Each structure stands twice: as C-alpha cells, then as structure tokens.
mmCIF file of C-alpha atoms and ligand atoms in Angstrom:
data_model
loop_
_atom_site.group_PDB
_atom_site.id
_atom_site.type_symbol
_atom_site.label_atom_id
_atom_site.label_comp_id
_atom_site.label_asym_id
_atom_site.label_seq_id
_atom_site.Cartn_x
_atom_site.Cartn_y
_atom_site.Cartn_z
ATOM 1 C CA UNK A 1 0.000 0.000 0.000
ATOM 2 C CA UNK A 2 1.361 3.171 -1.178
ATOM 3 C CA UNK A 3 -0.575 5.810 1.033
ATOM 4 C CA UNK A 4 0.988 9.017 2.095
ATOM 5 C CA UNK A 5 -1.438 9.985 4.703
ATOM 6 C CA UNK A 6 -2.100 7.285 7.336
ATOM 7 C CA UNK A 7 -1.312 9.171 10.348
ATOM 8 C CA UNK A 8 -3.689 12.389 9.028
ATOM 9 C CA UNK A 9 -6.180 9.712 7.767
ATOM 10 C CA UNK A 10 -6.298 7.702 11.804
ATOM 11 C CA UNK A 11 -6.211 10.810 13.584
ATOM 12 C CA UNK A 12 -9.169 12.481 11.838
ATOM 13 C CA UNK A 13 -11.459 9.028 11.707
ATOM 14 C CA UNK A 14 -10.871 8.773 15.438
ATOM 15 C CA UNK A 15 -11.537 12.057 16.112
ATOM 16 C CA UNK A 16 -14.506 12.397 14.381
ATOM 17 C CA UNK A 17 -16.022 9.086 15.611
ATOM 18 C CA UNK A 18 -15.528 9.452 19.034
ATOM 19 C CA UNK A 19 -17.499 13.342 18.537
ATOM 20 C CA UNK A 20 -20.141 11.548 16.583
ATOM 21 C CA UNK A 21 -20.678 8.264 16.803
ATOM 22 C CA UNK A 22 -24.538 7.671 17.383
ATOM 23 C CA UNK A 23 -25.446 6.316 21.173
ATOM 24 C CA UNK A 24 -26.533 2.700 20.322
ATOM 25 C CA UNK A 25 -26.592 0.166 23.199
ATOM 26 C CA UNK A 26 -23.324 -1.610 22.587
ATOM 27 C CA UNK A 27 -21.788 1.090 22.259
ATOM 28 C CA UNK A 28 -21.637 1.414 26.302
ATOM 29 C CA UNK A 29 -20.303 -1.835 27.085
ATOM 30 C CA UNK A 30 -16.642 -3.174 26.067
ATOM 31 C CA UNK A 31 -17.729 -6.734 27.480
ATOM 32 C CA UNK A 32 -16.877 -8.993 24.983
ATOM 33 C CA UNK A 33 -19.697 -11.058 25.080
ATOM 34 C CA UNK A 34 -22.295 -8.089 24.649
ATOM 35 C CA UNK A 35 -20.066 -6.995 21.960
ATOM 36 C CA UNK A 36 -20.499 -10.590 20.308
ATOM 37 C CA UNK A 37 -24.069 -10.857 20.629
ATOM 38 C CA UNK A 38 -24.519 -7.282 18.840
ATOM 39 C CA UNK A 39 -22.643 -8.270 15.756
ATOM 40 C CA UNK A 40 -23.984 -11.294 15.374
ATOM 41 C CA UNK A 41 -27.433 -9.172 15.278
ATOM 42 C CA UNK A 42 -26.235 -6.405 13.109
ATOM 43 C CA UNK A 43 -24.780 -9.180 10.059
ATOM 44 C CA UNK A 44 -27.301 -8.717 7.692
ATOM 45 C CA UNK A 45 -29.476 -6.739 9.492
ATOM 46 C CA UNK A 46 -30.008 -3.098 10.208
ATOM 47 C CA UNK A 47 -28.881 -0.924 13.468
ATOM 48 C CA UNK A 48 -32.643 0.328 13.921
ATOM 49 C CA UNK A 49 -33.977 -3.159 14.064
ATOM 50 C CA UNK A 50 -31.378 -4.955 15.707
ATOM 51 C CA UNK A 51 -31.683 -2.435 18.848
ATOM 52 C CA UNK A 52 -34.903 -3.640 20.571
ATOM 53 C CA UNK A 53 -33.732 -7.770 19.917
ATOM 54 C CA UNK A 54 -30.765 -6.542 21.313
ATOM 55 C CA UNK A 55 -32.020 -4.857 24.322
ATOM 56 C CA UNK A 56 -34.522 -7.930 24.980
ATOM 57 C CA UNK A 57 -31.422 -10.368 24.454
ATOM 58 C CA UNK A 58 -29.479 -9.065 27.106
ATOM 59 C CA UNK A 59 -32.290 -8.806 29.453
ATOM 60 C CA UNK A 60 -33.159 -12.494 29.005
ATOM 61 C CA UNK A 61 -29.694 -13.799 28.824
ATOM 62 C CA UNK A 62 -26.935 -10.613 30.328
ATOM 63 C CA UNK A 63 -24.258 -13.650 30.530
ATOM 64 C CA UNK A 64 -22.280 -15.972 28.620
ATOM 65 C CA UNK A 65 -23.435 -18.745 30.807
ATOM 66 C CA UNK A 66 -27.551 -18.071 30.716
ATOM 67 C CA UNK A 67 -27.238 -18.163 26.816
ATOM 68 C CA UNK A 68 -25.090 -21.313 27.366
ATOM 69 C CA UNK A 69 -27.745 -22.874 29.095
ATOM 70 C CA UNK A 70 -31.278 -21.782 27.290
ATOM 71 C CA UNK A 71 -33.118 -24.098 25.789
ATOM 72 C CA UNK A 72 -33.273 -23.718 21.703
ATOM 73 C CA UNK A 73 -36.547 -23.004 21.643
ATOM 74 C CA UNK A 74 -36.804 -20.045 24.217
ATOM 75 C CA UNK A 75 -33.878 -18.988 22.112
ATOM 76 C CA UNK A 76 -34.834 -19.024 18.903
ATOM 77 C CA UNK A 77 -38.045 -17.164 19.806
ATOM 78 C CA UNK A 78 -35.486 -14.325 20.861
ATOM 79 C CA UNK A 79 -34.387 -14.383 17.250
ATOM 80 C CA UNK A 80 -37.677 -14.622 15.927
ATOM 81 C CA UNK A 81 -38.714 -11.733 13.361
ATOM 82 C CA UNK A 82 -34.204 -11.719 12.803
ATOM 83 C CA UNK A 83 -33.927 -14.034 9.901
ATOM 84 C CA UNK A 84 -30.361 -15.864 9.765
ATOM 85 C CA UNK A 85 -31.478 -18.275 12.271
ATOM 86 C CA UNK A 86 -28.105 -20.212 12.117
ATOM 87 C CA UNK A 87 -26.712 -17.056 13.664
ATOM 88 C CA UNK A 88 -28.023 -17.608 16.760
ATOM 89 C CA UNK A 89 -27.504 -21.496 17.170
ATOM 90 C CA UNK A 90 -24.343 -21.017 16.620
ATOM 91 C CA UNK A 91 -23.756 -17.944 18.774
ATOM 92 C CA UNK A 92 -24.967 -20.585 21.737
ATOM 93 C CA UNK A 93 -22.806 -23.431 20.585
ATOM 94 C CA UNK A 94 -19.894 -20.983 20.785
ATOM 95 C CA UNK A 95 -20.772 -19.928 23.657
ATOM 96 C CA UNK A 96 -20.745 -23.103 25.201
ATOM 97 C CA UNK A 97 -17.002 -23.509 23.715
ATOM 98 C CA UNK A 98 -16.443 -20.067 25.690
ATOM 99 C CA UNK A 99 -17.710 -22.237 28.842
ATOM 100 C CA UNK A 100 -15.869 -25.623 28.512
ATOM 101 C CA UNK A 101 -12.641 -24.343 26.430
ATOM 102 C CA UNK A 102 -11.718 -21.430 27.892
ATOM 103 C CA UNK A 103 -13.176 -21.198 31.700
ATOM 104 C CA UNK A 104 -15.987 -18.823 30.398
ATOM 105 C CA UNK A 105 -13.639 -15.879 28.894
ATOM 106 C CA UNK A 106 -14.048 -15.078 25.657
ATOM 107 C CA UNK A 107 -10.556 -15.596 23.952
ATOM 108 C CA UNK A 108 -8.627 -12.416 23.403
ATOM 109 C CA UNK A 109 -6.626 -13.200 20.419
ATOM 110 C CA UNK A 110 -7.632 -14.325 16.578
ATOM 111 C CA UNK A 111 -6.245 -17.831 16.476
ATOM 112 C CA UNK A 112 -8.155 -18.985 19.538
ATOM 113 C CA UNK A 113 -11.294 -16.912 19.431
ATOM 114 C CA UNK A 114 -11.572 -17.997 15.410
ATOM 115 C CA UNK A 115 -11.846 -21.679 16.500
ATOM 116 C CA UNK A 116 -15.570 -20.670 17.681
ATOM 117 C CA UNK A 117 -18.723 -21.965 16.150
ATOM 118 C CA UNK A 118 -20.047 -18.932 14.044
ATOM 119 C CA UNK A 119 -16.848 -16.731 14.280
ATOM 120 C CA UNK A 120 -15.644 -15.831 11.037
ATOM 121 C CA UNK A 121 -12.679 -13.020 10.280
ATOM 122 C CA UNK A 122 -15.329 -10.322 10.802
ATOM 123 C CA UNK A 123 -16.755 -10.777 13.758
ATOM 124 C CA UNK A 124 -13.325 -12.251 15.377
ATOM 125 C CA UNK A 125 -11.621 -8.569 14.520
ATOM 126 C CA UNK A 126 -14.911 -6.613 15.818
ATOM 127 C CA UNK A 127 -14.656 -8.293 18.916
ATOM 128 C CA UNK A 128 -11.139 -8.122 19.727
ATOM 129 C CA UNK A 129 -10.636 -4.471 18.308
ATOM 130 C CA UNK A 130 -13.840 -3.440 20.458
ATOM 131 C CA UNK A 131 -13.564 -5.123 23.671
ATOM 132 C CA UNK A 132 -10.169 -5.471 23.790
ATOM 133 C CA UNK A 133 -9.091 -2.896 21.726
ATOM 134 C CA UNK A 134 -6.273 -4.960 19.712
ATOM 135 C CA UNK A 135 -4.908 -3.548 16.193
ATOM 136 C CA UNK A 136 -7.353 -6.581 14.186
ATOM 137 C CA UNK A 137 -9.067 -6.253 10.669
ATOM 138 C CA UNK A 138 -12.574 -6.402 11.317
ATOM 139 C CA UNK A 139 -13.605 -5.679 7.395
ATOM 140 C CA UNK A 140 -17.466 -5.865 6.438
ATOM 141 C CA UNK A 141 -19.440 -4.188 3.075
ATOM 142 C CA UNK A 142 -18.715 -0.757 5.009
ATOM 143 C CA UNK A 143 -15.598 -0.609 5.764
ATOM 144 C CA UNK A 144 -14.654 -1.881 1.693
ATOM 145 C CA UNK A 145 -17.053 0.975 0.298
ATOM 146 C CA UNK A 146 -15.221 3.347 2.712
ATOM 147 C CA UNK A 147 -11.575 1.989 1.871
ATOM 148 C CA UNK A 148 -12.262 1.273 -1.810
ATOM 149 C CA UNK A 149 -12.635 5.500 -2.321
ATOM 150 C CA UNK A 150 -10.131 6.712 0.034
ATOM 151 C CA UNK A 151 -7.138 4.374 -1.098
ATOM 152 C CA UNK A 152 -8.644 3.933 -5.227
ATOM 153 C CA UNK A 153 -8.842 0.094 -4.421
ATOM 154 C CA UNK A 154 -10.459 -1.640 -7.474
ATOM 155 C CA UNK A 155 -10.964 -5.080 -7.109
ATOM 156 C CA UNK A 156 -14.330 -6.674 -7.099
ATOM 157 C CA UNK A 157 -15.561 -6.948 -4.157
ATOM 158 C CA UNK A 158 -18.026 -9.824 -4.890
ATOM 159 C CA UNK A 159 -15.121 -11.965 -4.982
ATOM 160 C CA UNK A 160 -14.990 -13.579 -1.821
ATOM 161 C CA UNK A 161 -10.651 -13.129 -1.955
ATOM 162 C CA UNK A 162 -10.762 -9.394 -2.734
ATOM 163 C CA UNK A 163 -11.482 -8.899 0.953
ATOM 164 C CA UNK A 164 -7.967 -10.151 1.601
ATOM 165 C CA UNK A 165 -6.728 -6.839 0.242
ATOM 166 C CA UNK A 166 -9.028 -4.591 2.711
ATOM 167 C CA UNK A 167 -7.775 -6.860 6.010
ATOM 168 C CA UNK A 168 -4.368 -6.358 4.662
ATOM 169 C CA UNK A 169 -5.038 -2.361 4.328
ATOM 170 C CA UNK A 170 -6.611 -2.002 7.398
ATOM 171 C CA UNK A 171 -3.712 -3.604 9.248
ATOM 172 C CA UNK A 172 -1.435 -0.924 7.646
ATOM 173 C CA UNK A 173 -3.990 1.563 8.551
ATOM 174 C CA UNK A 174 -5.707 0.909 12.150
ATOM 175 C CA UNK A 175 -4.238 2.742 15.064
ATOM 176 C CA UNK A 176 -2.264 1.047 17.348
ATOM 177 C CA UNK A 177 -3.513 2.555 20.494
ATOM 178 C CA UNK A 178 -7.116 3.368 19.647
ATOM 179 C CA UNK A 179 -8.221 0.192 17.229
ATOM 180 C CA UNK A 180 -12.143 0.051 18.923
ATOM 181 C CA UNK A 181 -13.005 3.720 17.867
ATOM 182 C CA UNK A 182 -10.562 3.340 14.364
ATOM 183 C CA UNK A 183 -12.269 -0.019 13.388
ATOM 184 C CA UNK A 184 -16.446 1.381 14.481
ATOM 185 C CA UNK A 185 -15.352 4.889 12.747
ATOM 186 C CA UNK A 186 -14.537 3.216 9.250
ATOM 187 C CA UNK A 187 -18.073 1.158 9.892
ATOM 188 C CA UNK A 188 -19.864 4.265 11.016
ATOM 189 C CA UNK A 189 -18.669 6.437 8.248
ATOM 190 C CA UNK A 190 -19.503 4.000 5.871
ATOM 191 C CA UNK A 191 -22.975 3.916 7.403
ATOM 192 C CA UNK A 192 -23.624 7.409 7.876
ATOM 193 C CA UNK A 193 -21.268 9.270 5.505
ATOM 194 C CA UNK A 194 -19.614 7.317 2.796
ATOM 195 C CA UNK A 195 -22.907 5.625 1.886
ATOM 196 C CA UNK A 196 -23.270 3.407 -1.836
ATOM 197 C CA UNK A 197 -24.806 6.490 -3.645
ATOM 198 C CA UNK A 198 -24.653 10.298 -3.203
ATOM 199 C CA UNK A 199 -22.369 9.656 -0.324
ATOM 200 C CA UNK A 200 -21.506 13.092 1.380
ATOM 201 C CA UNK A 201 -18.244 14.147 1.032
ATOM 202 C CA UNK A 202 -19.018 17.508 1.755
ATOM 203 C CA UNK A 203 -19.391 16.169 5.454
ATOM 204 C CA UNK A 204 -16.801 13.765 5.709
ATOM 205 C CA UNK A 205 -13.820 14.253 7.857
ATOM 206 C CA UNK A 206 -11.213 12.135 5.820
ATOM 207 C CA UNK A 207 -11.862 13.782 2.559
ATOM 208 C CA UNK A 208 -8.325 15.199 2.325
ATOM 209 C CA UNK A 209 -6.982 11.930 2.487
ATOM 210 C CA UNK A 210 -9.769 10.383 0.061
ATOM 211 C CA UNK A 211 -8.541 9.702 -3.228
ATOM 212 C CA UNK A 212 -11.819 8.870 -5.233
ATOM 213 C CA UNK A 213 -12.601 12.532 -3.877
ATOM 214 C CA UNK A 214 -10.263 14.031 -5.334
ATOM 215 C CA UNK A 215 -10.225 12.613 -8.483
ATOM 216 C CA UNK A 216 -14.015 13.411 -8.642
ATOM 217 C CA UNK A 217 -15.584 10.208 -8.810
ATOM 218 C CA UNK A 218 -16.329 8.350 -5.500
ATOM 219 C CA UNK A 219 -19.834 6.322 -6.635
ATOM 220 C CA UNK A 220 -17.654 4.366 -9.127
ATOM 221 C CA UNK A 221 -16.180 2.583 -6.577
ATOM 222 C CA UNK A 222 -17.006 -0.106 -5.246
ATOM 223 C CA UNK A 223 -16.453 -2.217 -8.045
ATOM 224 C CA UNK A 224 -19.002 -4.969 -7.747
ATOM 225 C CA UNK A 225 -20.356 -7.396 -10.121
ATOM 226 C CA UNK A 226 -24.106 -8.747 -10.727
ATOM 227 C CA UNK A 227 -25.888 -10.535 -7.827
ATOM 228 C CA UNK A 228 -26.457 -14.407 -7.969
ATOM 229 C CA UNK A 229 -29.940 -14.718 -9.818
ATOM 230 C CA UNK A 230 -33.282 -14.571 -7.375
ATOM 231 C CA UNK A 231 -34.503 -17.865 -7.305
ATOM 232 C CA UNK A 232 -38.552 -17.986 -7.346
ATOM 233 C CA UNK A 233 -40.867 -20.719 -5.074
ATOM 234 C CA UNK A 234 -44.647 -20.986 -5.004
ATOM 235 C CA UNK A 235 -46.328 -22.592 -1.679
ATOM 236 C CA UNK A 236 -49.546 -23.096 -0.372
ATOM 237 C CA UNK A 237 -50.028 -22.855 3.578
ATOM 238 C CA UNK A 238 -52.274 -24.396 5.121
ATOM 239 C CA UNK A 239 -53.553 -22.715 8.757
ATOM 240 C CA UNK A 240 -55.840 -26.116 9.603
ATOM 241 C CA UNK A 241 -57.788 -25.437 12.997
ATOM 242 C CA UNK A 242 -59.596 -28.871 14.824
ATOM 243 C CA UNK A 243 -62.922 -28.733 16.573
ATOM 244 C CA UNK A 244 -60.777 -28.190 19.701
ATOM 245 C CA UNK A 245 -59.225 -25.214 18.583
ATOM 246 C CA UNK A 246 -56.219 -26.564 18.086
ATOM 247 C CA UNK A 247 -53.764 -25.963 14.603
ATOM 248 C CA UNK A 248 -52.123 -28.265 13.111
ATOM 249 C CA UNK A 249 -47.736 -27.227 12.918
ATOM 250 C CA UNK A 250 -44.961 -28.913 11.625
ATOM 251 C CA UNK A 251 -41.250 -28.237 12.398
ATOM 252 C CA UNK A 252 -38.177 -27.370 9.563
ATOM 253 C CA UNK A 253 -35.879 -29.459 9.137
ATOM 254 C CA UNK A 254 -32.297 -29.965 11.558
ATOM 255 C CA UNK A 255 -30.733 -28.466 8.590
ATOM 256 C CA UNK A 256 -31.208 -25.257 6.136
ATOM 257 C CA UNK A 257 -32.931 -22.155 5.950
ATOM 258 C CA UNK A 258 -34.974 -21.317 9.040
ATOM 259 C CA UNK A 259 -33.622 -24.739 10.417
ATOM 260 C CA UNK A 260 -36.113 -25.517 13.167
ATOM 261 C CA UNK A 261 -38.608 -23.343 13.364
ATOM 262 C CA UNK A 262 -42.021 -23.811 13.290
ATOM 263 C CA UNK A 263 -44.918 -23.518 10.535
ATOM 264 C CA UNK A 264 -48.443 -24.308 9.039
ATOM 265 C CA UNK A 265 -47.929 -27.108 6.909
ATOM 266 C CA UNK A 266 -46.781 -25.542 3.701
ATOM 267 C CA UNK A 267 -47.174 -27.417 0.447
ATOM 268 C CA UNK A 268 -44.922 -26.689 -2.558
ATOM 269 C CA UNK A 269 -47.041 -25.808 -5.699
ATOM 270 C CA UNK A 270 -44.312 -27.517 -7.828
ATOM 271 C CA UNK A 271 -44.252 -31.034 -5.528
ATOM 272 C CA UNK A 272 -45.470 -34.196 -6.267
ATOM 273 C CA UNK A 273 -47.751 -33.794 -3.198
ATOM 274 C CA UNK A 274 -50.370 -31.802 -3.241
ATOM 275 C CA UNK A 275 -53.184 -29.884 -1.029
ATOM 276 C CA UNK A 276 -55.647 -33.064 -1.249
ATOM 277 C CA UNK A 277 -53.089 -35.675 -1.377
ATOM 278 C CA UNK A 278 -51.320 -33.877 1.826
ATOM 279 C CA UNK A 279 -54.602 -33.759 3.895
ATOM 280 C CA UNK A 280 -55.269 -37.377 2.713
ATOM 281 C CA UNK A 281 -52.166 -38.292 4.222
ATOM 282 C CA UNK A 282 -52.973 -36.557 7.631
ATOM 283 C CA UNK A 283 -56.538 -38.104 7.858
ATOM 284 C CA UNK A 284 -57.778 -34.044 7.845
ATOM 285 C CA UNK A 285 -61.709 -34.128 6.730
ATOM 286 C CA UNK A 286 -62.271 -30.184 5.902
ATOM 287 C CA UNK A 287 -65.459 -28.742 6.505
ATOM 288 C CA UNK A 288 -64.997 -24.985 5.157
ATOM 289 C CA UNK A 289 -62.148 -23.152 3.779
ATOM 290 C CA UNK A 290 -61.480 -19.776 2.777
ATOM 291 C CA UNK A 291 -58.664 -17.509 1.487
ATOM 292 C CA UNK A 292 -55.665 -15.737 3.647
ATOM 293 C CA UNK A 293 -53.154 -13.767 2.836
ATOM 294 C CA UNK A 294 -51.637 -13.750 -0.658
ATOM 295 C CA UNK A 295 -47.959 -12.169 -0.396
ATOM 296 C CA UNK A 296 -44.166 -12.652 -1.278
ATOM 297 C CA UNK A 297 -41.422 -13.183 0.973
ATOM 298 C CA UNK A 298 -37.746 -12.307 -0.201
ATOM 299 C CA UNK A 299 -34.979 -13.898 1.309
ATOM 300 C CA UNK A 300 -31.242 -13.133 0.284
ATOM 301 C CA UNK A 301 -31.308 -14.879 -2.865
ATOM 302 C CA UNK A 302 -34.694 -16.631 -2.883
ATOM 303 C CA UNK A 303 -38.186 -15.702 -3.028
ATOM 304 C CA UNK A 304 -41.315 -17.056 -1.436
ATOM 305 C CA UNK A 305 -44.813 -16.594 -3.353
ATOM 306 C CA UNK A 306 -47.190 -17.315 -0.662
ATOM 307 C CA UNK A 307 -50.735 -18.293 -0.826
ATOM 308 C CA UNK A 308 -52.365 -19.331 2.350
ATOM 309 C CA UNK A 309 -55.652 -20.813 3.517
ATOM 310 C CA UNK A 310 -57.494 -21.536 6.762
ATOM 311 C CA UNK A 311 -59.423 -24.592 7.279
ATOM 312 C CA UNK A 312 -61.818 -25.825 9.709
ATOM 313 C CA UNK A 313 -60.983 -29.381 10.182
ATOM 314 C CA UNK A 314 -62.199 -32.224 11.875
ATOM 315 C CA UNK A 315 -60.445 -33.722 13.918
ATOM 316 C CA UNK A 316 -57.303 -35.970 13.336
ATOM 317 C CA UNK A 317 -54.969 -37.924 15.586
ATOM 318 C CA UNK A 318 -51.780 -37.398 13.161
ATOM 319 C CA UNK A 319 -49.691 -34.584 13.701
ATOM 320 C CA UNK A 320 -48.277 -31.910 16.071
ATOM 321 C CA UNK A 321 -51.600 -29.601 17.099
ATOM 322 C CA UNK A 322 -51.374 -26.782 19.271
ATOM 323 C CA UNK A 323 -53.548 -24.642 20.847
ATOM 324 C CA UNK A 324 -52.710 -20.452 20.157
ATOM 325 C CA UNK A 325 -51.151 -20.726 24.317
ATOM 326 C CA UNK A 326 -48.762 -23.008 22.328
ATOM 327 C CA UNK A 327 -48.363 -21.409 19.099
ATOM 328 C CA UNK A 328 -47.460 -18.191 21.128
ATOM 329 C CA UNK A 329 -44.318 -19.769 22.521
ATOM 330 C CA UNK A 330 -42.921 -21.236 19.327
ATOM 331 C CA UNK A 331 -40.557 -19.754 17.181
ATOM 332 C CA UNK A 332 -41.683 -19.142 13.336
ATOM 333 C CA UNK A 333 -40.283 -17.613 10.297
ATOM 334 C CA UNK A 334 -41.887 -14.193 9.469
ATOM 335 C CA UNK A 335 -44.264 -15.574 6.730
ATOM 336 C CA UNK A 336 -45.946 -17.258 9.775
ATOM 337 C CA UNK A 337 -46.080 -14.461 11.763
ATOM 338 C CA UNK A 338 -47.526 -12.342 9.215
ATOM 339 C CA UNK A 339 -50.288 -15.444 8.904
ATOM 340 C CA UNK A 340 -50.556 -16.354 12.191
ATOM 341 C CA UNK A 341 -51.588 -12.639 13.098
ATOM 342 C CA UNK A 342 -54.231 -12.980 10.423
ATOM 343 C CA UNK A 343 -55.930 -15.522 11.890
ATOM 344 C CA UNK A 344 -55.787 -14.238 15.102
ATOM 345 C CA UNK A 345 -57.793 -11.351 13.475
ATOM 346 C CA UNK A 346 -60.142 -13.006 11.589
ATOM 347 C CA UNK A 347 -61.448 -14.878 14.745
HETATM 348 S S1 SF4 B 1 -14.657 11.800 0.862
HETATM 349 FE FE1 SF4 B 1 -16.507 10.930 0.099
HETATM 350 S S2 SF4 B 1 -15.870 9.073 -0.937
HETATM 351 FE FE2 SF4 B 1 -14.183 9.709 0.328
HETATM 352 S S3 SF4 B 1 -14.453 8.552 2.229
HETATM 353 FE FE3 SF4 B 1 -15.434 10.539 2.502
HETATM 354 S S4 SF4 B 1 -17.569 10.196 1.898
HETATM 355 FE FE4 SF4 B 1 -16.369 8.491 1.131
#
C-alpha cells in the first residue's frame, strides 16, 4: 500500500467518531460477550432493528453462561422476526465452547477466538478491536465501500478473496492505540457518511486523504459485479384449525434455511404432493375453507410466493396440534407471523 497519509487519515477518523458516533446500546459496554451478541445481530441486518432484539437479548440472557444454558426453543423465539437463524444457534454453541474451552472468557486473540462456532474473520476482529481494543481487521461491506474510495482500491468486491486486500489495508492503517473507535469509525462512516450512492463528502472528515474525492468520482467505486440470480418458489399454507381449537404445525428441518422453526404445513405448488393428497395423508376431513393472505417473501437470494388458507378441520390424531397458548411460545419464520396474526384477526 502506497498511502501518504495514514497518520492524518487515523487521527481524523478517530476524532470524528468518538465526537459523533450515534449512542446505540453496545456502544456502552466493552464486554466482549455483549459486543459478540450485537454483531452477530447487526450481520445482515439493520442498526434500527437490531436495537430492541438486542435490548430484549441481554435482558433475558446478560451472561455468557444463561445463553449457554437456554433451551433452543426459548432462544430461537429471541431471534424470531431476525432471519439468519443459524446465527443464533451457533452464537450458543460458541458460547458453550467459551464455557468448557476457555473457563468462560471469551478468547482475546484471533487464532483462539476464530476456532468458535459462528466466528468468522469479521466478527473475530470486531470483537477483539472493540472489547479489547487490539490492532485486528474487522472488514465488512462498510468498511470496503469506505476503503475502496479513500485508497482507489479496485478489485471486485463480490469476490470472496478481494477482501484479503481490505484486512491487509486495514492492518497498515488501524491505530495502534485506539483500534475500537478506528475499526467502528470506518463502519460508522460507511454507514452514515460514505454511503453506496450520493455519499456526502461535503461532510466527511477524511476527505483530504480520500482519493476517489479528489479525483471526482467516488460512486464508481465499489467495483461490484451482478448478484447471484433470485430464485422464485410458489407454496400453499395451510392454517388447519380442529374442533378443539387446536392448529395443526410442523417443524423445519435440523438443517437449512430457518432450520427448526415452526410452521403451518406448507405445500410446494411444484411437488409431487399436493393440497388433497397432503390432507389425505394426515386423515384431515375439511369442513370450510377460505382464502388468507396472498404475499411474497424475499430472502437473500430466494423468493417465497405465498398463498395461504385456513381450514376448519375435523379432527385428526396425526400430527403436532397446538392450541394459540402453544403457538405463542414457538418460534416461526416471518411468513408465519404475518399469517398467524391474520388468523388471530379473523377470529
Ligand atoms: S470523501 Fe466521500 S468518498 Fe471519500 S471517504 Fe469521505 S464520503 Fe467516502
């Protein structure tokens, strides 16, 4: 890295973060297991929704050793609404590696604390740099928009090696003595300032030092190529209610998106099973049926075209059926929220 203005360029992000950094809840804690939790949360998802889960996390479970201990399903209904679902199994099953490995300390260093379920470069970097405040690459989409335009970096970033070349900057970069408010002021000027479009230089307190800036041109940068192609699935749901009240659930499977939780039965419109065959195979005998909801869900790469249905049913003894107490307590997917909460209006 040929940069001429590292010390100007640390001294002016530090500065500025630590006069305007906005007051979020992690932000007043350096415990490193708060600091985990909250970037777990904020992966994929933004600061505005992550901050009540957050604040209703730590309540429920303010140590290592309660979220050790939870049961999954109590824990997953934390998560509910979240999305990512793996995040938070795996936060717990590193957590428990916290407990048995390492006497219930989060490790302070990258080799060890990388060995943990769920731990990737990212989060390893964010929680050493701001717990522990040690010199350690925590790079995310941010902090590559951010660096991309000051230091005219450009690789694509799609390609999963290019962020080898960020880590590698930022270690030339981050301040030795004040790596928690260097590594949060690249992320919060990349969320605030430096944003994807119209991002506002006019504002930003490293412009000097920003070469896309100065040579006029800072929304070029990030390179990025196309997006993986949106992949498109059609379901029926079906919200079947016996003469006891009760609705009939099934759980996801151990494995793959929203691994575990629970839903109405939903029945793929391109299967080899279908609505009659399905409630066939359940013994269901419907007496009346009308329309739901009718609405898509989008996922990362994948979309959900939903259809659903509620059914008064007679009674059946296959199945898991639950009464709304129940249903209350289990954790579901969005898409059954959003159902689930029309029912409970329709009644
Ligand atoms: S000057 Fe503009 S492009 Fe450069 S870092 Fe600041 S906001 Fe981003």
């Amino acid at each position: 890295m040929n940069y001429p203005y590292v010390t100007e360029f640390r001294h002016s992000l530090v500065e500025w973060f630590n006069a305007e950094k906005r007051d979020l809840p992690w932000r007043h804690t350096t415990d490193p297991y708060k600091i985990w939790v909250s970037e777990v949360m904020l992966q994929q998802t933004r600061v505005d929704t992550v901050i009540p889960y957050y604040n209703r996390f730590m309540e429920s479970f303010p140590t290592l050793d309660l979220l050790a201990e939870a049961p999954q399903d109590y824990l997953l209904k934390h998560w509910e609404g979240l999305g990512y679902y793996s995040r938070v199994r795996n936060l717990q099953a590193g957590a428990r590696e916290v407990l048995e490995n390492y006497g219930g300390v989060v490790p302070d260093n990258r080799h060890e604390i990388s060995k943990l379920k769920g731990v990737g470069p990212y989060t390893a970097g964010a929680i050493l740099s701001i717990a522990y405040n040690k010199p350690e690459h925590a790079v995310d989409g941010n902090v590559m928009r951010v660096l991309s335009r000051v230091l005219n970096i450009n690789e694509d970033i799609a390609v999963p090696k290019t962020k080898k070349i960020f880590e590698a900057a930022v270690e030339e970069l981050i301040d030795p003595t004040n790596a928690s408010s260097f590594n949060q002021g690249l992320m919060e000027l990349g969320a605030l300032i430096c944003t994807p479009t119209s991002p506002k230089c006019l504002l930003c307190p490293v412009r000097e030092y920003c070469t896309a800036f100065n040579e006029g041109e800072p929304e070029k940068l990030p390179v990025k190529s196309k997006k993986m192609k949106m992949k498109h699935l059609s379901y029926n749901i079906l919200v079947c209610q016996d003469e006891q009240g009760r609705f009939l659930m099934e759980q996801r499977p151990e494995e793959g998106l929203l691994a575990k939780l629970w839903q109405f039965p939903m029945i793929d419109t391109t299967s080899q099973i279908t609505e009659e065959s399905f409630l066939k195979e359940c013994f269901i005998n419907v007496q009346a049926r009308h329309e739901l909801l009718s609405f898509k869900h989008v996922f990362s790469h994948l979309t959900w075209h939903i259809n659903s249905y509620y059914m008064k049913c007679k009674s059946s003894s296959t199945g898991d059926w639950f009464t709304q107490e129940q249903i209350e307590q289990l954790p579901m997917p969005v898409p059954m929220l959003k159902i689930w909460e029309e029912v409970k209006n329709n009644k």
